[in-house]
Amino acid sequence: TQSTRPQRLLGAVQKKATRGNPRSVIQTIDQFCRQREWAMNVGDEKGCILDSVVTETNPTTVLELGTYCGYSTVRIASLLPPQARLITLEFNPDFARIARQVITWAGVQDKVELVEGASGDLIPKMKAQFGVNTFDLVFLDHWKDRYLPDTKLMEECGLLKKGSILLADNVICPGTPDYLEYVRNSPRYQSQYFKSHLEYTKVEDGLEKSVFLG
Ligand SMILES: O=C(NCCCCc1cc2ccncc2s1)c1cc(-c2ccc(F)cc2)cc(O)c1O
Ligand SMILES: [Mg+2]
């Protein structure tokens, strides 16, 4: 039977990347996506912006919405201090199955909890079921029309505290117009746009970093 793109991406990682070395996993995926097949990872250009936001935030508790093959999961987890934790949500079980193997190959599985399900269902369970108080950093990279409702849901569930950082991928391409309008006009956020390009292309895209002001 035909393999899927995530399966071929995992194959490249298991063939070319060094076990336990997150940087070599990232490098292998970027090479695969540039030389073989495009895939919707945040990529190397936006990935550097992600890295700088993670390191400057120095988060203890991170939420990622949208795991896909685990590329940004590995990028974030590899920069976390020892006791820090990353919870990543994935809706698609096939993507989740691949992501678990990529995360383990990179050796960051002890910092990561991958949960399968829809963000709208799981966010209200974060405190009771996952023992989360608040998130220091949230990376939004799932359905683009869920960024705004899920941000409002996180506010309502008390998952954001003064200083929590929201970092949103794809605010230009595919685009998240209602989310951008909200975080840029709400008095509860201080927003900043980091201009970049859609992963592995010359198309404009960018990340929006929004600090929750409480
Ligand atoms: O859709 C994208 N990403 C979300 C996939 C949806 C996966 C989900 C995870 C989850 C977890 C919890 N609840 C609900 C959900 S839904 C996406 C698409 C493009 C793109 C850009 C130009 C193109 F021509 C074609 C695709 C680029 C990107 O960087 C993306 O992130
Ligand atoms: Mg994305």
Short mmCIF file of C-alpha atoms and ligand atoms in Angstrom, two decimals:
data_model
loop_
_atom_site.label_atom_id
_atom_site.label_comp_id
_atom_site.label_asym_id
_atom_site.label_seq_id
_atom_site.Cartn_x
_atom_site.Cartn_y
_atom_site.Cartn_z
CA THR A 1 0.00 0.00 0.00
CA GLN A 2 1.08 3.58 -0.62
CA SER A 3 3.00 5.30 2.17
CA THR A 4 1.86 8.70 3.45
CA ARG A 5 4.00 11.85 3.52
CA PRO A 6 4.35 11.74 7.32
CA GLN A 7 5.48 8.09 7.03
CA ARG A 8 8.11 9.07 4.43
CA LEU A 9 9.24 11.96 6.64
CA LEU A 10 9.62 9.55 9.60
CA GLY A 11 11.56 7.17 7.35
CA ALA A 12 14.02 9.93 6.49
CA VAL A 13 14.47 10.73 10.20
CA GLN A 14 15.09 7.08 11.13
CA LYS A 15 17.51 6.67 8.22
CA LYS A 16 19.47 9.93 8.43
CA ALA A 17 19.09 11.57 11.84
CA THR A 18 21.18 10.65 14.90
CA ARG A 19 19.09 9.10 17.68
CA GLY A 20 18.93 11.37 20.74
CA ASN A 21 20.07 14.40 18.77
CA PRO A 22 17.19 16.89 18.34
CA ARG A 23 19.19 19.21 16.08
CA SER A 24 19.93 16.40 13.63
CA VAL A 25 16.22 15.44 13.57
CA ILE A 26 15.28 19.07 12.78
CA GLN A 27 17.99 19.31 10.10
CA THR A 28 16.86 16.03 8.50
CA ILE A 29 13.21 17.12 8.33
CA ASP A 30 14.13 20.51 6.83
CA GLN A 31 16.34 18.79 4.23
CA PHE A 32 13.54 16.30 3.42
CA CYS A 33 11.04 19.15 2.96
CA ARG A 34 13.38 21.22 0.79
CA GLN A 35 14.74 18.38 -1.36
CA ARG A 36 11.93 15.78 -1.41
CA GLU A 37 8.44 16.85 -0.32
CA TRP A 38 7.00 20.06 1.15
CA ALA A 39 5.33 19.51 4.52
CA MET A 40 3.57 21.93 6.89
CA ASN A 41 6.27 22.08 9.59
CA VAL A 42 6.98 25.57 10.95
CA GLY A 43 10.33 25.17 9.13
CA ASP A 44 13.84 26.52 9.62
CA GLU A 45 13.22 30.25 9.01
CA LYS A 46 10.17 30.68 11.27
CA GLY A 47 11.73 27.99 13.50
CA CYS A 48 14.58 30.36 14.40
CA ILE A 49 12.03 32.97 15.53
CA LEU A 50 10.25 30.25 17.55
CA ASP A 51 13.59 29.28 19.15
CA SER A 52 14.31 32.88 20.19
CA VAL A 53 10.85 33.34 21.73
CA VAL A 54 11.20 30.03 23.65
CA THR A 55 14.66 30.88 24.99
CA GLU A 56 13.69 34.43 26.02
CA THR A 57 10.46 33.17 27.68
CA ASN A 58 12.32 30.33 29.46
CA PRO A 59 8.95 28.59 30.04
CA THR A 60 8.12 25.91 32.62
CA THR A 61 4.78 24.89 31.04
CA VAL A 62 4.18 25.04 27.30
CA LEU A 63 1.08 24.17 25.25
CA GLU A 64 1.37 23.40 21.53
CA LEU A 65 -1.83 23.28 19.47
CA GLY A 66 -1.15 21.15 16.41
CA THR A 67 1.67 18.59 16.59
CA TYR A 68 1.66 17.26 12.98
CA CYS A 69 4.93 15.26 12.72
CA GLY A 70 6.47 16.75 15.85
CA TYR A 71 8.97 19.13 14.21
CA SER A 72 8.12 22.17 16.36
CA THR A 73 7.53 19.88 19.35
CA VAL A 74 11.18 18.74 19.09
CA ARG A 75 12.41 22.32 18.49
CA ILE A 76 10.63 23.62 21.60
CA ALA A 77 11.36 20.62 23.86
CA SER A 78 15.09 20.69 23.03
CA LEU A 79 15.25 24.26 24.45
CA LEU A 80 13.32 23.62 27.69
CA PRO A 81 15.00 23.53 31.11
CA PRO A 82 15.07 20.08 32.82
CA GLN A 83 11.83 20.29 34.85
CA ALA A 84 9.83 22.04 32.13
CA ARG A 85 6.95 20.28 30.34
CA LEU A 86 5.39 20.60 26.88
CA ILE A 87 1.82 19.40 26.26
CA THR A 88 1.06 19.05 22.55
CA LEU A 89 -2.42 18.41 21.11
CA GLU A 90 -3.00 16.56 17.83
CA PHE A 91 -6.40 15.82 16.30
CA ASN A 92 -5.29 13.37 13.60
CA PRO A 93 -4.33 9.91 14.98
CA ASP A 94 -2.09 9.14 11.99
CA PHE A 95 -0.10 12.36 12.55
CA ALA A 96 0.05 11.58 16.30
CA ARG A 97 1.45 8.09 15.64
CA ILE A 98 4.26 9.51 13.48
CA ALA A 99 4.93 12.41 15.85
CA ARG A 100 5.42 10.09 18.83
CA GLN A 101 8.17 8.26 16.91
CA VAL A 102 9.88 11.48 15.78
CA ILE A 103 9.78 12.84 19.36
CA THR A 104 11.24 9.61 20.73
CA TRP A 105 13.94 9.43 18.01
CA ALA A 106 15.00 12.97 19.03
CA GLY A 107 15.17 11.84 22.69
CA VAL A 108 12.88 14.56 24.05
CA GLN A 109 9.97 12.27 24.98
CA ASP A 110 10.47 12.85 28.76
CA LYS A 111 9.55 16.54 28.39
CA VAL A 112 6.60 15.99 26.05
CA GLU A 113 3.04 14.81 26.59
CA LEU A 114 1.24 14.26 23.28
CA VAL A 115 -2.55 14.20 23.70
CA GLU A 116 -4.88 13.15 20.89
CA GLY A 117 -8.10 15.06 20.50
CA ALA A 118 -9.70 18.37 19.57
CA SER A 119 -8.42 21.56 21.24
CA GLY A 120 -11.96 22.73 22.00
CA ASP A 121 -12.60 19.56 24.00
CA LEU A 122 -9.17 19.27 25.67
CA ILE A 123 -8.45 22.88 26.74
CA PRO A 124 -11.26 22.85 29.38
CA LYS A 125 -9.70 19.67 30.85
CA MET A 126 -6.14 21.01 31.18
CA LYS A 127 -6.36 21.91 34.89
CA ALA A 128 -8.31 18.89 36.19
CA GLN A 129 -6.96 16.17 33.90
CA PHE A 130 -3.40 17.35 33.17
CA GLY A 131 -2.58 19.16 36.42
CA VAL A 132 -1.82 22.41 34.62
CA ASN A 133 -2.13 25.73 36.47
CA THR A 134 -1.27 28.27 33.73
CA PHE A 135 0.78 28.13 30.52
CA ASP A 136 3.88 30.33 30.18
CA LEU A 137 3.90 29.85 26.41
CA VAL A 138 1.30 28.66 23.87
CA PHE A 139 2.32 27.84 20.27
CA LEU A 140 -0.76 27.98 18.01
CA ASP A 141 -0.32 25.91 14.85
CA HIS A 142 -3.60 24.03 14.40
CA TRP A 143 -6.79 24.81 12.44
CA LYS A 144 -6.51 28.50 11.60
CA ASP A 145 -10.18 29.15 12.41
CA ARG A 146 -9.64 27.71 15.92
CA TYR A 147 -6.94 30.21 16.99
CA LEU A 148 -9.46 32.84 18.17
CA PRO A 149 -12.07 30.60 19.84
CA ASP A 150 -9.35 28.59 21.58
CA THR A 151 -7.62 31.77 22.82
CA LYS A 152 -10.91 32.95 24.31
CA LEU A 153 -11.39 29.47 25.79
CA MET A 154 -7.93 29.58 27.42
CA GLU A 155 -8.80 33.00 28.91
CA GLU A 156 -12.12 31.69 30.25
CA CYS A 157 -10.48 28.56 31.73
CA GLY A 158 -7.90 30.71 33.56
CA LEU A 159 -5.02 29.06 31.70
CA LEU A 160 -3.26 32.38 30.97
CA LYS A 161 -1.57 34.56 33.55
CA LYS A 162 -0.08 38.08 33.29
CA GLY A 163 2.94 37.64 31.04
CA SER A 164 1.81 34.43 29.28
CA ILE A 165 3.01 34.43 25.67
CA LEU A 166 0.92 33.34 22.67
CA LEU A 167 2.97 32.62 19.54
CA ALA A 168 0.85 31.98 16.44
CA ASP A 169 2.06 30.42 13.18
CA ASN A 170 0.59 31.19 9.73
CA VAL A 171 -1.02 34.51 10.57
CA ILE A 172 -0.57 35.54 6.88
CA CYS A 173 -0.59 32.21 5.02
CA PRO A 174 -3.05 30.45 5.28
CA GLY A 175 -3.99 33.42 7.52
CA THR A 176 -5.90 33.97 10.74
CA PRO A 177 -7.59 37.35 10.21
CA ASP A 178 -10.09 37.22 13.09
CA TYR A 179 -7.36 36.13 15.55
CA LEU A 180 -4.99 38.91 14.40
CA GLU A 181 -7.71 41.55 14.69
CA TYR A 182 -8.47 40.35 18.23
CA VAL A 183 -4.95 40.21 19.69
CA ARG A 184 -3.92 43.45 17.94
CA ASN A 185 -6.94 45.45 19.19
CA SER A 186 -7.65 43.89 22.57
CA PRO A 187 -6.36 45.93 25.57
CA ARG A 188 -5.55 42.57 27.16
CA TYR A 189 -2.69 41.81 24.71
CA GLN A 190 0.54 43.45 23.56
CA SER A 191 1.14 42.07 20.06
CA GLN A 192 4.17 42.00 17.75
CA TYR A 193 4.44 40.65 14.18
CA PHE A 194 7.57 38.75 13.07
CA LYS A 195 7.65 38.85 9.26
CA SER A 196 8.99 35.70 7.65
CA HIS A 197 8.04 33.24 4.91
CA LEU A 198 5.83 30.18 4.56
CA GLU A 199 7.98 27.18 5.40
CA TYR A 200 10.39 26.18 2.57
CA THR A 201 8.95 28.85 0.19
CA LYS A 202 9.29 32.53 -0.76
CA VAL A 203 5.64 33.22 0.05
CA GLU A 204 5.14 35.78 2.85
CA ASP A 205 4.03 34.44 6.22
CA GLY A 206 4.85 35.35 9.80
CA LEU A 207 4.46 34.68 13.49
CA GLU A 208 2.43 36.89 15.83
CA LYS A 209 3.72 37.09 19.40
CA SER A 210 1.12 38.31 21.90
CA VAL A 211 1.75 38.90 25.60
CA PHE A 212 -1.32 38.45 27.83
CA LEU A 213 -1.56 41.49 30.11
CA GLY A 214 -4.01 39.93 32.60
O1 LIG B 1 -3.34 23.75 8.35
C1 LIG B 1 -2.24 23.89 8.86
N1 LIG B 1 -2.00 23.42 10.09
C2 LIG B 1 -3.05 22.81 10.90
C3 LIG B 1 -3.34 21.35 10.55
C4 LIG B 1 -4.50 20.92 11.42
C5 LIG B 1 -4.12 19.95 12.49
C6 LIG B 1 -4.87 20.08 13.74
C7 LIG B 1 -4.37 19.86 14.98
C8 LIG B 1 -5.30 20.02 16.03
C9 LIG B 1 -5.13 19.80 17.40
C10 LIG B 1 -6.18 19.97 18.26
N2 LIG B 1 -7.39 20.35 17.81
C11 LIG B 1 -7.59 20.57 16.50
C12 LIG B 1 -6.54 20.39 15.60
S1 LIG B 1 -6.51 20.55 13.88
C13 LIG B 1 -1.12 24.55 8.11
C14 LIG B 1 -1.27 24.73 6.72
C15 LIG B 1 -0.24 25.32 5.97
C16 LIG B 1 -0.38 25.51 4.51
C17 LIG B 1 0.07 26.69 3.92
C18 LIG B 1 -0.07 26.86 2.53
C19 LIG B 1 -0.64 25.87 1.77
F1 LIG B 1 -0.76 26.04 0.43
C20 LIG B 1 -1.10 24.70 2.36
C21 LIG B 1 -0.97 24.52 3.73
C22 LIG B 1 0.94 25.74 6.62
C23 LIG B 1 1.07 25.58 7.98
O2 LIG B 1 2.21 25.98 8.63
C24 LIG B 1 0.05 24.99 8.73
O3 LIG B 1 0.23 24.88 10.09
MG MG B 2 1.90 26.06 10.70
#
